[in-house]
């Protein structure tokens, strides 16, 4: 609990990119406010960057703070709190573990590290009594982790689901609004700075999966890592999928879904498990998530007593993310002054992870089929054989339809769209494999999940 | 920091109505979870109710806990935390002050008491080092106060605005959806249990004003009491107003609006002040608040770095409110165990309250006018004289219109609707008074504010 001579809480900042720059700006511009809110000054004592020449604003205005040796900065005796906005696993992990072991509190926005090795950080914090805060790691400025781990700490959370990656949402919004192709929308996102040169973290769902792991860990008091999260990216979403969604009255979103699932055991007791998954899915247009456009994030939380809650705001960007970092910084600084501690890791429930094969959802299956008698019966039979119940079927093209092509086989192809009732992923996959082998089926054009997302939809007059 | 022999945190509950019953249920049903989350058991040691015979569930299941002497319960040595869900100022104020002075932490849902005398409670808590938490006082289950006083503690909040009274929103939703009159909608709300026998707290805006005071206090680090909040109820909203709003593409909502307003002084420095107000206003249908129906609450928060955030959920009801109470209970119990404290009162900014006359908004003014030459010029002149800029005018009825009546004066009346640009309330009031005196004006039929609510609307393609 040592602090500076004037009682200041002394902060080391690791990284000074878009977010770090805003952190420096907020700490310095709001010095008087922060002092009043914390009860003592909050003082920046060092900023570690790899290549100082890339940070002219920092090196001009705060030359005395700049260092290239992050490890040495973390180890300094006059550092009370380490704020990390570099990202990535190594070498950051070592620095944060060192800081926590030395009793220094850590504020980090590092979703990848938390999702891979959060328990090690939490244990180091618990061992020394230091604080570990990371509101900025999920959904940028939106206060989401503090509500989950504090406001809802007396309730049972059953679901956390939403849009937590702004880049993929920007791309999907562009595809939905003007029929842009995935490639063109990605190019636009890159041009505007939303997507990185290598967009994999965003479009392949790694970023969202890390966030899902963090959310599920907090919501269900169970350690969930990124590798526990079923992950499907959005590269495969085509303009045809977007159009098919629109015909259904839906919009495709890349969703992160964390659920507490309870099964009745044969003996009447209940077995709970956790499902955490990320994939593109159709969302009914009537659901508020369907209207979350561009780089915004929105997350629904359901709890037994609280019912359904929604949180909405900017999920990324320098200033919004810095706002979340500063909120955490004020909290850990207040704890330094008051001698308290933030909530520790809560992982007592240790629920098992449910395999994706056992997770039920509705599906939209697009088939190209031969337009001849018996095709529907054959296909419906295949669904029935796997125990997948069909909610709706629609045929377009063929003799009376609009598809105008032929493969020379003498059969005119038609398009058959099937929407299922809730089915387990394993059963649906088996159905799709069997359909592909049917004589009547020319090809399985697309398979997408349809997520009703529970009560919000019911409230809007649509059953799940 | 004394606790029970098993280390339990011992809780006294004051009140056991709809919310209290759910609090008892959650504490008992979730005992194992709460123990794991707090690190020690949370034990209910007494429940004070005025008339035990009205609480058969409580007296049958927990006869040993029931007492009619709340004061004695609060004073017991074996009470660590007092949870209050009775409501009202007296006699609750005395009990809570006694508890805090004795170092017992308080969790309360009492918006009226907090809005009237929050500083006295905060001072008592600070003096003894006890915690004072009240998430349930505003917007039921929605985590809103914790985000304001913790998550955004490193940012500058500029606005908190939304729907914080479910009863009035239920009535307004019913009026908007099927043209129900205010009286019929109120009757329905009473029948369903949303409105009390005396609906004044809800429909006259007292409840929303208390909540606005609490929100403004936290958001702007300034003591704001209910008497600082400009309050207009919704009894005066007619079916004609609802129809007029619809013609404008708007919906009428009872809003609580808290803003930090900054004026440039002549010498170039800036003077900040706080505006807190409650009134019915037209909200553009494109704004998410227009779609918040029934008993739900939704609140927008704007901060300089975070941008715009939205929180949505159930604003009332036993279980949702109890969820918020339990979240606070876990927090104060953790603090008991860990030796820490929640955030203290933060009122260092002490900003002045801006009089309602100086608050600019847009207005919708409905006039019945004589349909003769020069009427528009005369009316427009009156607006110009008071410096109120007109954004749009629409005339219906009269010679070419649809109003089919005459007052025998030889003049056929017409309806003139004026929407202004942003104007100060004082200027608008003076305009309305002057208009009423004009020969051409038969009557001022309705005056309602139009709230664009800032960036959310801009984002949706509508200027403020």
XYZ file of N, CA and C in Angstrom, chain A residues 218-441:
672
model
N -17.195 -14.771 -15.705
C -17.793 -13.918 -14.676
C -19.250 -14.286 -14.420
N -19.982 -14.547 -15.490
C -21.424 -14.777 -15.344
C -21.718 -16.073 -14.602
N -20.885 -17.086 -14.843
C -21.221 -18.413 -14.322
C -20.254 -18.904 -13.243
N -19.396 -18.019 -12.758
C -18.497 -18.360 -11.644
C -17.736 -19.651 -11.951
N -17.215 -19.699 -13.168
C -16.572 -20.903 -13.692
C -15.453 -20.463 -14.623
N -14.294 -21.100 -14.481
C -13.205 -20.720 -15.380
C -13.478 -21.220 -16.789
N -13.625 -20.278 -17.700
C -13.825 -20.606 -19.117
C -12.710 -19.925 -19.886
N -11.971 -20.674 -20.676
C -10.907 -20.067 -21.479
C -11.340 -20.012 -22.942
N -10.552 -19.295 -23.737
C -10.905 -19.147 -25.151
C -11.054 -20.515 -25.820
N -10.256 -21.501 -25.372
C -10.333 -22.813 -26.022
C -11.630 -23.557 -25.666
N -12.350 -23.093 -24.637
C -13.653 -23.691 -24.307
C -14.779 -23.124 -25.168
N -14.467 -22.079 -25.913
C -15.513 -21.390 -26.678
C -15.568 -21.952 -28.091
N -16.733 -22.445 -28.499
C -16.899 -22.879 -29.887
C -16.872 -21.635 -30.770
N -16.054 -21.669 -31.815
C -15.822 -20.462 -32.601
C -15.976 -20.713 -34.087
N -16.861 -19.974 -34.722
C -16.956 -19.964 -36.183
C -16.903 -18.514 -36.631
N -16.066 -18.239 -37.602
C -15.932 -16.869 -38.085
C -16.992 -16.511 -39.101
N -16.828 -15.344 -39.725
C -17.861 -14.840 -40.632
C -17.370 -14.748 -42.065
N -16.177 -15.299 -42.363
C -15.690 -15.236 -43.745
C -16.625 -15.944 -44.705
N -17.334 -16.946 -44.195
C -18.190 -17.730 -45.064
C -19.546 -17.104 -45.347
N -19.839 -15.985 -44.717
C -21.148 -15.355 -44.937
C -21.147 -14.675 -46.302
N -22.046 -15.100 -47.156
C -22.079 -14.575 -48.524
C -23.225 -13.582 -48.694
N -23.175 -12.859 -49.796
C -24.286 -11.961 -50.119
C -25.587 -12.743 -50.222
N -25.478 -13.999 -50.696
C -26.684 -14.833 -50.798
C -27.247 -15.133 -49.410
N -26.382 -15.361 -48.440
C -26.846 -15.574 -47.065
C -27.553 -14.334 -46.536
N -26.962 -13.179 -46.805
C -27.560 -11.924 -46.341
C -28.942 -11.753 -46.956
N -29.043 -12.071 -48.254
C -30.342 -11.949 -48.932
C -31.334 -12.965 -48.374
N -30.858 -14.178 -48.099
C -31.748 -15.207 -47.539
C -32.256 -14.776 -46.170
N -31.373 -14.163 -45.397
C -31.783 -13.678 -44.076
C -32.873 -12.623 -44.227
N -32.678 -11.728 -45.173
C -33.653 -10.664 -45.346
C -35.018 -11.248 -45.713
N -35.020 -12.277 -46.589
C -36.298 -12.891 -46.968
C -37.019 -13.458 -45.752
N -36.219 -13.910 -44.770
C -36.801 -14.475 -43.541
C -37.179 -13.406 -42.528
N -36.892 -12.143 -42.820
C -37.124 -11.094 -41.826
C -36.052 -11.070 -40.764
N -34.825 -11.425 -41.186
C -33.721 -11.515 -40.232
C -32.515 -10.722 -40.729
N -31.562 -10.510 -39.827
C -30.288 -9.882 -40.141
C -29.189 -10.784 -39.583
N -28.094 -10.925 -40.327
C -27.002 -11.775 -39.842
C -26.061 -10.960 -38.961
N -25.801 -11.477 -37.779
C -24.882 -10.845 -36.842
C -23.885 -11.884 -36.345
N -22.660 -11.445 -36.059
C -21.700 -12.331 -35.405
C -21.964 -12.237 -33.905
N -22.460 -13.328 -33.332
C -22.898 -13.298 -31.932
C -21.913 -14.026 -31.030
N -21.782 -13.498 -29.834
C -21.137 -14.245 -28.747
C -22.262 -14.628 -27.791
N -22.372 -15.924 -27.509
C -23.474 -16.395 -26.670
C -22.909 -17.243 -25.530
N -23.236 -16.859 -24.320
C -22.828 -17.625 -23.134
C -24.098 -18.004 -22.387
N -24.298 -19.289 -22.184
C -25.529 -19.729 -21.534
C -25.250 -20.702 -20.402
N -26.080 -20.608 -19.389
C -26.094 -21.609 -18.337
C -27.247 -22.543 -18.678
N -26.931 -23.777 -19.003
C -27.954 -24.725 -19.443
C -28.193 -25.727 -18.316
N -29.447 -26.011 -18.039
C -29.756 -26.967 -16.983
C -30.515 -28.142 -17.575
N -30.003 -29.334 -17.328
C -30.687 -30.549 -17.788
C -31.221 -31.306 -16.582
N -32.391 -31.869 -16.760
C -32.920 -32.792 -15.745
C -32.178 -34.112 -15.863
N -31.648 -34.581 -14.757
C -31.062 -35.927 -14.772
C -32.182 -36.953 -14.616
N -31.924 -38.213 -14.976
C -32.974 -39.237 -14.828
C -33.495 -39.323 -13.390
N -32.638 -39.058 -12.412
C -33.081 -39.156 -11.016
C -33.809 -37.903 -10.538
N -34.071 -36.967 -11.437
C -34.845 -35.787 -11.059
C -33.998 -34.601 -10.643
N -32.718 -34.819 -10.354
C -31.863 -33.678 -10.020
C -31.488 -32.953 -11.306
N -30.936 -31.779 -11.139
C -30.590 -30.971 -12.308
C -29.079 -30.897 -12.460
N -28.617 -30.939 -13.700
C -27.185 -30.793 -13.967
C -26.998 -29.539 -14.801
N -26.207 -28.624 -14.299
C -25.979 -27.377 -15.026
C -24.663 -27.462 -15.792
N -24.621 -26.797 -16.925
C -23.375 -26.699 -17.675
C -23.349 -25.345 -18.373
N -22.196 -25.035 -18.928
C -22.005 -23.742 -19.580
C -21.759 -23.949 -21.065
N -22.473 -23.193 -21.880
C -22.185 -23.172 -23.312
C -21.669 -21.787 -23.667
N -20.523 -21.740 -24.319
C -19.985 -20.459 -24.791
C -19.617 -20.637 -26.251
N -20.139 -19.766 -27.100
C -19.949 -19.974 -28.523
C -20.020 -18.652 -29.292
N -19.349 -18.636 -30.414
C -19.312 -17.463 -31.280
C -19.556 -17.939 -32.691
N -20.550 -17.362 -33.347
C -20.787 -17.688 -34.757
C -21.714 -16.659 -35.376
N -21.712 -16.597 -36.707
C -22.696 -15.733 -37.361
C -24.049 -16.422 -37.307
N -25.089 -15.669 -37.045
C -26.432 -16.251 -36.974
C -27.441 -15.222 -37.446
N -28.593 -15.745 -37.888
C -29.692 -14.858 -38.249
C -30.404 -14.426 -36.974
N -30.669 -13.129 -36.880
C -31.396 -12.570 -35.741
C -32.657 -11.903 -36.291
N -33.825 -12.176 -35.718
C -35.049 -11.556 -36.230
C -34.941 -10.027 -36.202
N -35.417 -9.386 -37.274
C -35.310 -7.925 -37.356
C -36.001 -7.230 -36.198
N -36.980 -7.896 -35.587
C -37.695 -7.278 -34.474
C -36.840 -7.247 -33.209
N -35.786 -8.048 -33.171
C -34.923 -8.050 -31.983
C -34.004 -6.831 -32.020
N -33.858 -6.155 -30.879
C -33.001 -4.953 -30.869
C -31.585 -5.213 -31.390
N -31.048 -6.414 -31.218
C -29.688 -6.684 -31.713
C -29.590 -6.525 -33.224
N -30.695 -6.791 -33.918
C -30.668 -6.681 -35.379
C -30.428 -5.242 -35.817
N -30.748 -4.306 -34.920
C -30.631 -2.887 -35.277
C -29.321 -2.261 -34.808
N -28.448 -3.063 -34.246
C -27.160 -2.542 -33.783
C -26.215 -2.506 -34.974
N -25.946 -1.310 -35.466
C -25.197 -1.185 -36.709
C -23.793 -0.647 -36.492
N -22.995 -0.820 -37.525
C -21.656 -0.255 -37.529
C -20.810 -0.827 -36.424
N -19.990 0.034 -35.835
C -18.995 -0.441 -34.883
C -19.537 -0.502 -33.452
N -20.868 -0.395 -33.285
C -21.432 -0.444 -31.940
C -21.506 -1.875 -31.407
N -21.546 -1.971 -30.107
C -21.705 -3.242 -29.410
C -23.005 -3.204 -28.621
N -23.622 -4.354 -28.433
C -24.796 -4.455 -27.559
C -24.811 -5.846 -26.963
N -25.108 -5.920 -25.685
C -25.108 -7.210 -24.999
C -26.381 -7.343 -24.163
N -27.047 -8.484 -24.312
C -28.197 -8.808 -23.480
C -27.745 -9.723 -22.356
N -28.255 -9.454 -21.172
C -27.969 -10.294 -20.019
C -29.316 -10.731 -19.434
N -29.450 -12.028 -19.199
C -30.652 -12.520 -18.537
C -30.277 -13.138 -17.199
N -31.035 -12.783 -16.180
C -30.815 -13.370 -14.866
C -32.175 -13.742 -14.286
N -32.164 -14.704 -13.366
C -33.441 -15.224 -12.880
C -34.296 -14.155 -12.218
N -33.722 -13.349 -11.368
C -34.532 -12.331 -10.691
C -34.591 -11.030 -11.488
N -33.493 -10.630 -12.061
C -33.454 -9.339 -12.763
C -34.231 -9.361 -14.070
N -34.409 -10.542 -14.666
C -35.026 -10.596 -15.986
C -34.003 -10.192 -17.032
N -34.476 -9.548 -18.087
C -33.571 -9.243 -19.184
C -33.079 -7.811 -19.129
N -31.794 -7.649 -19.332
C -31.148 -6.346 -19.340
C -30.412 -6.179 -20.657
N -30.297 -4.946 -21.119
C -29.502 -4.701 -22.320
C -28.525 -3.563 -22.070
N -27.330 -3.729 -22.596
C -26.277 -2.719 -22.496
C -25.824 -2.396 -23.917
N -25.695 -1.118 -24.207
C -25.400 -0.686 -25.570
C -24.409 0.463 -25.551
N -23.486 0.482 -26.499
C -22.559 1.602 -26.586
C -21.421 1.321 -27.545
N -20.383 2.162 -27.460
C -19.248 2.009 -28.354
C -18.316 0.928 -27.822
N -18.085 -0.074 -28.670
C -17.326 -1.232 -28.219
C -15.833 -1.130 -28.442
N -15.402 -0.079 -29.101
C -13.972 0.040 -29.381
C -13.632 1.507 -29.547
N -12.415 1.781 -29.969
C -11.988 3.160 -30.163
C -11.176 3.654 -28.988
N -10.306 4.607 -29.253
C -9.398 5.085 -28.228
C -10.091 5.660 -27.014
N -10.912 6.690 -27.209
C -11.518 7.370 -26.068
C -12.494 6.469 -25.302
N -13.412 5.750 -25.977
C -14.318 4.888 -25.214
C -13.582 3.821 -24.397
N -12.571 3.202 -24.999
C -11.842 2.179 -24.258
C -11.086 2.804 -23.094
N -10.524 3.994 -23.334
C -9.805 4.685 -22.265
C -10.750 5.043 -21.117
N -12.003 5.357 -21.436
C -12.983 5.649 -20.375
C -13.121 4.462 -19.433
N -13.194 3.263 -20.008
C -13.309 2.057 -19.183
C -12.044 1.834 -18.361
N -10.880 2.084 -18.984
C -9.613 1.935 -18.257
C -9.573 2.903 -17.068
N -9.993 4.143 -17.317
C -9.950 5.145 -16.250
C -10.898 4.804 -15.105
N -12.083 4.264 -15.442
C -13.005 3.847 -14.383
C -12.347 2.814 -13.485
N -11.662 1.863 -14.092
C -10.946 0.848 -13.305
C -9.795 1.473 -12.512
N -9.119 2.409 -13.151
C -7.984 3.046 -12.473
C -8.463 3.774 -11.223
N -9.590 4.483 -11.331
C -10.143 5.168 -10.153
C -10.503 4.137 -9.077
N -11.063 3.009 -9.477
C -11.444 1.987 -8.498
C -10.226 1.436 -7.766
N -9.185 1.070 -8.504
C -8.014 0.489 -7.822
C -7.290 1.560 -7.005
N -7.317 2.799 -7.498
C -6.678 3.876 -6.727
C -7.450 4.112 -5.428
N -8.793 4.122 -5.515
C -9.603 4.264 -4.294
C -9.305 3.132 -3.323
N -9.135 1.938 -3.849
C -8.825 0.812 -2.972
C -7.460 0.989 -2.308
N -6.496 1.521 -3.060
C -5.182 1.801 -2.474
C -5.343 2.759 -1.298
N -6.163 3.805 -1.524
C -6.316 4.837 -0.495
C -7.116 4.290 0.695
N -8.197 3.569 0.392
C -9.094 3.123 1.460
C -8.703 1.793 2.082
N -7.736 1.120 1.482
C -7.309 -0.157 2.046
C -8.213 -1.320 1.664
N -9.123 -1.114 0.740
C -10.032 -2.201 0.345
C -9.520 -2.948 -0.865
N -10.337 -3.858 -1.326
C -9.995 -4.630 -2.521
C -11.223 -4.803 -3.369
N -11.031 -4.866 -4.658
C -12.136 -5.177 -5.554
C -12.504 -6.643 -5.423
N -13.587 -7.054 -6.070
C -13.994 -8.455 -5.991
C -12.901 -9.385 -6.521
N -12.693 -10.491 -5.816
C -11.704 -11.466 -6.277
C -12.304 -12.350 -7.355
N -11.454 -13.219 -7.864
C -11.961 -14.221 -8.796
C -13.037 -15.043 -8.091
N -14.121 -15.321 -8.807
C -15.176 -16.167 -8.255
C -15.405 -17.301 -9.247
N -14.832 -18.456 -8.967
C -14.902 -19.576 -9.910
C -15.351 -20.842 -9.199
N -16.102 -20.622 -8.085
C -16.458 -21.757 -7.233
C -17.404 -22.743 -7.913
N -18.167 -22.281 -8.896
C -19.208 -23.160 -9.449
C -18.608 -24.293 -10.289
N -17.499 -23.995 -10.960
C -16.790 -25.010 -11.759
C -17.726 -25.862 -12.598
N -18.592 -25.232 -13.339
C -19.536 -25.970 -14.177
C -18.811 -26.562 -15.387
N -19.262 -27.732 -15.850
C -18.647 -28.289 -17.055
C -19.053 -27.502 -18.302
N -18.218 -27.599 -19.326
C -18.519 -26.947 -20.596
C -19.321 -27.913 -21.463
N -20.404 -27.446 -21.997
C -21.245 -28.284 -22.851
C -20.673 -28.324 -24.261
N -20.467 -29.511 -24.836
C -19.943 -29.575 -26.218
C -20.934 -28.930 -27.188
N -20.418 -28.326 -28.227
C -21.283 -27.627 -29.190
C -22.303 -28.592 -29.799
N -21.925 -29.856 -29.931
C -22.851 -30.829 -30.504
C -24.144 -30.961 -29.709
N -24.096 -30.639 -28.425
C -25.274 -30.762 -27.567
C -26.044 -29.467 -27.414
N -25.645 -28.438 -28.144
C -26.311 -27.139 -27.972
C -27.439 -27.006 -28.979
N -28.659 -26.813 -28.507
C -29.778 -26.689 -29.444
C -29.954 -25.258 -29.953
N -30.109 -25.137 -31.262
C -30.530 -23.860 -31.859
C -31.400 -24.169 -33.067
N -32.001 -23.146 -33.599
C -32.743 -23.299 -34.848
C -31.778 -23.087 -36.012
N -32.114 -23.681 -37.144
C -31.240 -23.585 -38.319
C -32.019 -23.179 -39.555
N -31.298 -22.505 -40.424
C -31.784 -22.149 -41.747
C -30.896 -22.907 -42.738
N -31.499 -23.802 -43.514
C -30.730 -24.631 -44.443
C -31.212 -24.347 -45.863
N -30.286 -23.932 -46.699
C -30.586 -23.614 -48.094
C -30.067 -24.748 -48.971
N -30.940 -25.346 -49.764
C -30.543 -26.475 -50.612
C -30.847 -26.172 -52.067
N -29.952 -26.619 -52.945
C -30.298 -26.623 -54.359
C -30.726 -28.055 -54.672
N -31.931 -28.203 -55.181
C -32.482 -29.554 -55.357
C -32.998 -29.737 -56.780
N -33.117 -30.975 -57.171
C -33.741 -31.298 -58.446
C -35.248 -31.090 -58.294
N -35.822 -30.416 -59.281
C -37.238 -30.084 -59.184
C -38.081 -31.238 -59.711
N -38.178 -32.293 -58.936
C -38.999 -33.402 -59.413
C -39.818 -33.947 -58.247
N -40.764 -34.756 -58.592
C -41.679 -35.290 -57.576
C -40.906 -36.015 -56.484
N -41.384 -35.879 -55.267
C -40.810 -36.649 -54.177
C -39.640 -36.004 -53.495
N -39.150 -34.888 -54.046
C -37.962 -34.288 -53.448
C -38.224 -33.828 -52.023
N -39.371 -33.190 -51.817
C -39.679 -32.681 -50.485
C -39.831 -33.828 -49.484
N -40.495 -34.885 -49.956
C -40.687 -36.043 -49.063
C -39.346 -36.643 -48.661
N -38.431 -36.761 -49.642
C -37.130 -37.345 -49.341
C -36.362 -36.490 -48.340
N -36.406 -35.191 -48.585
C -35.655 -34.282 -47.706
C -36.274 -34.245 -46.312
N -37.594 -34.131 -46.264
C -38.267 -34.099 -44.965
C -37.997 -35.384 -44.198
N -37.926 -36.486 -44.938
C -37.641 -37.766 -44.294
C -36.272 -37.784 -43.641
N -35.304 -37.154 -44.300
C -33.942 -37.115 -43.751
C -33.894 -36.310 -42.454
N -34.608 -35.180 -42.445
C -34.681 -34.387 -41.209
C -35.320 -35.222 -40.094
N -36.432 -35.896 -40.448
C -37.155 -36.683 -39.446
C -36.272 -37.799 -38.888
N -35.493 -38.430 -39.777
C -34.637 -39.544 -39.359
C -33.644 -39.103 -38.283
N -33.179 -37.848 -38.367
C -32.212 -37.347 -37.382
C -32.908 -36.660 -36.206
N -34.250 -36.689 -36.228
C -34.970 -36.076 -35.109
C -34.971 -34.557 -35.147
N -34.755 -34.000 -36.339
C -34.774 -32.537 -36.458
C -36.132 -32.113 -36.997
N -36.854 -31.328 -36.214
C -38.216 -30.955 -36.573
C -38.208 -29.708 -37.463
N -38.975 -29.766 -38.547
C -39.009 -28.659 -39.509
C -40.091 -27.659 -39.121
N -39.720 -26.376 -39.089
C -40.687 -25.335 -38.754
C -41.322 -24.750 -40.011
N -40.543 -24.616 -41.083
C -41.063 -24.015 -42.308
C -40.211 -24.448 -43.499
N -40.856 -24.570 -44.642
C -40.157 -24.914 -45.883
C -40.630 -23.962 -46.964
N -39.706 -23.539 -47.813
C -40.111 -22.717 -48.933
C -39.340 -23.133 -50.173
N -40.046 -23.299 -51.263
C -39.374 -23.651 -52.511
C -39.461 -22.495 -53.484
N -38.337 -22.165 -54.119
C -38.368 -21.157 -55.174
C -37.659 -21.750 -56.381
N -37.920 -21.197 -57.549
C -37.269 -21.697 -58.751
C -37.963 -22.954 -59.242
N -37.231 -23.743 -60.068
C -37.831 -24.926 -60.653
C -38.815 -24.532 -61.738
N -39.735 -25.404 -62.060
C -40.659 -25.193 -63.176
C -41.423 -23.892 -63.020
N -41.941 -23.674 -61.832
C -42.753 -22.477 -61.638
C -42.001 -21.345 -60.942
N -40.728 -21.548 -60.731
C -40.012 -20.586 -59.892
C -39.158 -19.642 -60.693
N -38.197 -19.057 -60.048
C -37.441 -17.984 -60.673
C -36.005 -18.380 -61.018
N -35.569 -19.552 -60.623
C -34.191 -19.935 -60.925
C -34.124 -20.385 -62.382
N -33.251 -19.738 -63.125
C -33.240 -19.979 -64.566
C -31.916 -20.588 -64.968
N -31.713 -21.826 -64.611
C -30.507 -22.486 -65.071
C -30.756 -23.987 -65.068
N -29.882 -24.671 -65.720
C -30.019 -26.119 -65.787
C -28.615 -26.686 -65.831
N -28.421 -27.819 -65.223
C -27.083 -28.420 -65.247
C -26.949 -29.450 -66.362
N -27.912 -29.453 -67.308
C -27.828 -30.354 -68.436
C -28.279 -31.764 -68.094
N -28.698 -31.979 -66.874
C -29.099 -33.319 -66.472
C -30.540 -33.600 -66.868
N -31.180 -32.594 -67.438
C -32.586 -32.776 -67.763
C -33.488 -32.391 -66.619
N -32.852 -32.064 -65.489
C -33.640 -31.638 -64.326
C -33.455 -30.146 -64.165
N -34.517 -29.412 -63.890
C -34.327 -27.992 -63.608
C -34.184 -27.822 -62.107
N -33.104 -27.186 -61.682
C -32.869 -27.090 -60.239
C -33.803 -26.084 -59.584
N -34.105 -26.332 -58.337
C -34.923 -25.415 -57.552
C -34.196 -25.147 -56.238
N -34.624 -24.104 -55.562
C -34.032 -23.762 -54.273
C -35.032 -24.106 -53.181
N -34.575 -24.861 -52.197
C -35.449 -25.239 -51.092
C -34.851 -24.692 -49.798
N -35.645 -23.924 -49.096
C -35.179 -23.340 -47.834
C -35.939 -23.978 -46.677
N -35.200 -24.522 -45.721
C -35.807 -25.169 -44.566
C -35.400 -24.411 -43.310
N -36.372 -24.063 -42.486
C -36.062 -23.518 -41.162
C -36.525 -24.547 -40.138
N -35.618 -24.927 -39.254
C -35.942 -25.984 -38.297
C -36.420 -25.399 -36.977
N -37.078 -26.247 -36.201
C -37.249 -25.933 -34.791
C -35.902 -26.145 -34.115
N -35.850 -25.885 -32.821
C -34.595 -26.026 -32.090
C -34.066 -27.456 -32.226
N -32.809 -27.567 -32.643
C -32.209 -28.882 -32.834
C -30.784 -28.851 -32.332
N -30.283 -30.019 -31.915
C -28.894 -30.080 -31.481
C -27.977 -30.018 -32.684
N -26.832 -29.360 -32.486
C -25.889 -29.166 -33.574
C -25.484 -30.510 -34.176
N -25.305 -31.522 -33.321
C -24.862 -32.830 -33.825
C -25.906 -33.425 -34.766
N -27.182 -33.297 -34.394
C -28.250 -33.843 -35.230
C -28.348 -33.079 -36.542
N -28.173 -31.762 -36.453
C -28.268 -30.963 -37.671
C -27.116 -31.291 -38.617
N -25.909 -31.423 -38.057
C -24.756 -31.754 -38.892
C -24.961 -33.092 -39.580
N -25.479 -34.061 -38.836
C -25.745 -35.370 -39.429
C -26.786 -35.258 -40.538
N -27.799 -34.413 -40.300
C -28.827 -34.220 -41.327
C -28.228 -33.638 -42.595
N -27.392 -32.612 -42.420
C -26.806 -31.938 -43.577
C -25.935 -32.919 -44.361
N -25.168 -33.741 -43.640
C -24.323 -34.733 -44.318
C -25.185 -35.710 -45.112
N -26.282 -36.152 -44.508
C -27.171 -37.100 -45.195
C -27.855 -36.448 -46.396
N -28.242 -35.190 -46.249
C -28.902 -34.476 -47.353
C -27.965 -34.386 -48.553
N -26.689 -34.100 -48.275
C -25.732 -33.933 -49.364
C -25.600 -35.208 -50.189
N -25.898 -36.329 -49.556
C -25.780 -37.611 -50.256
C -27.044 -37.994 -51.022
N -28.120 -37.253 -50.808
C -29.383 -37.600 -51.472
C -29.295 -37.334 -52.973
N -29.901 -38.233 -53.763
C -29.950 -38.026 -55.209
C -30.611 -36.714 -55.581
N -31.657 -36.385 -54.823
C -32.445 -35.197 -55.155
C -31.702 -33.888 -54.901
N -30.681 -33.964 -54.064
C -30.025 -32.731 -53.638
C -28.796 -32.459 -54.497
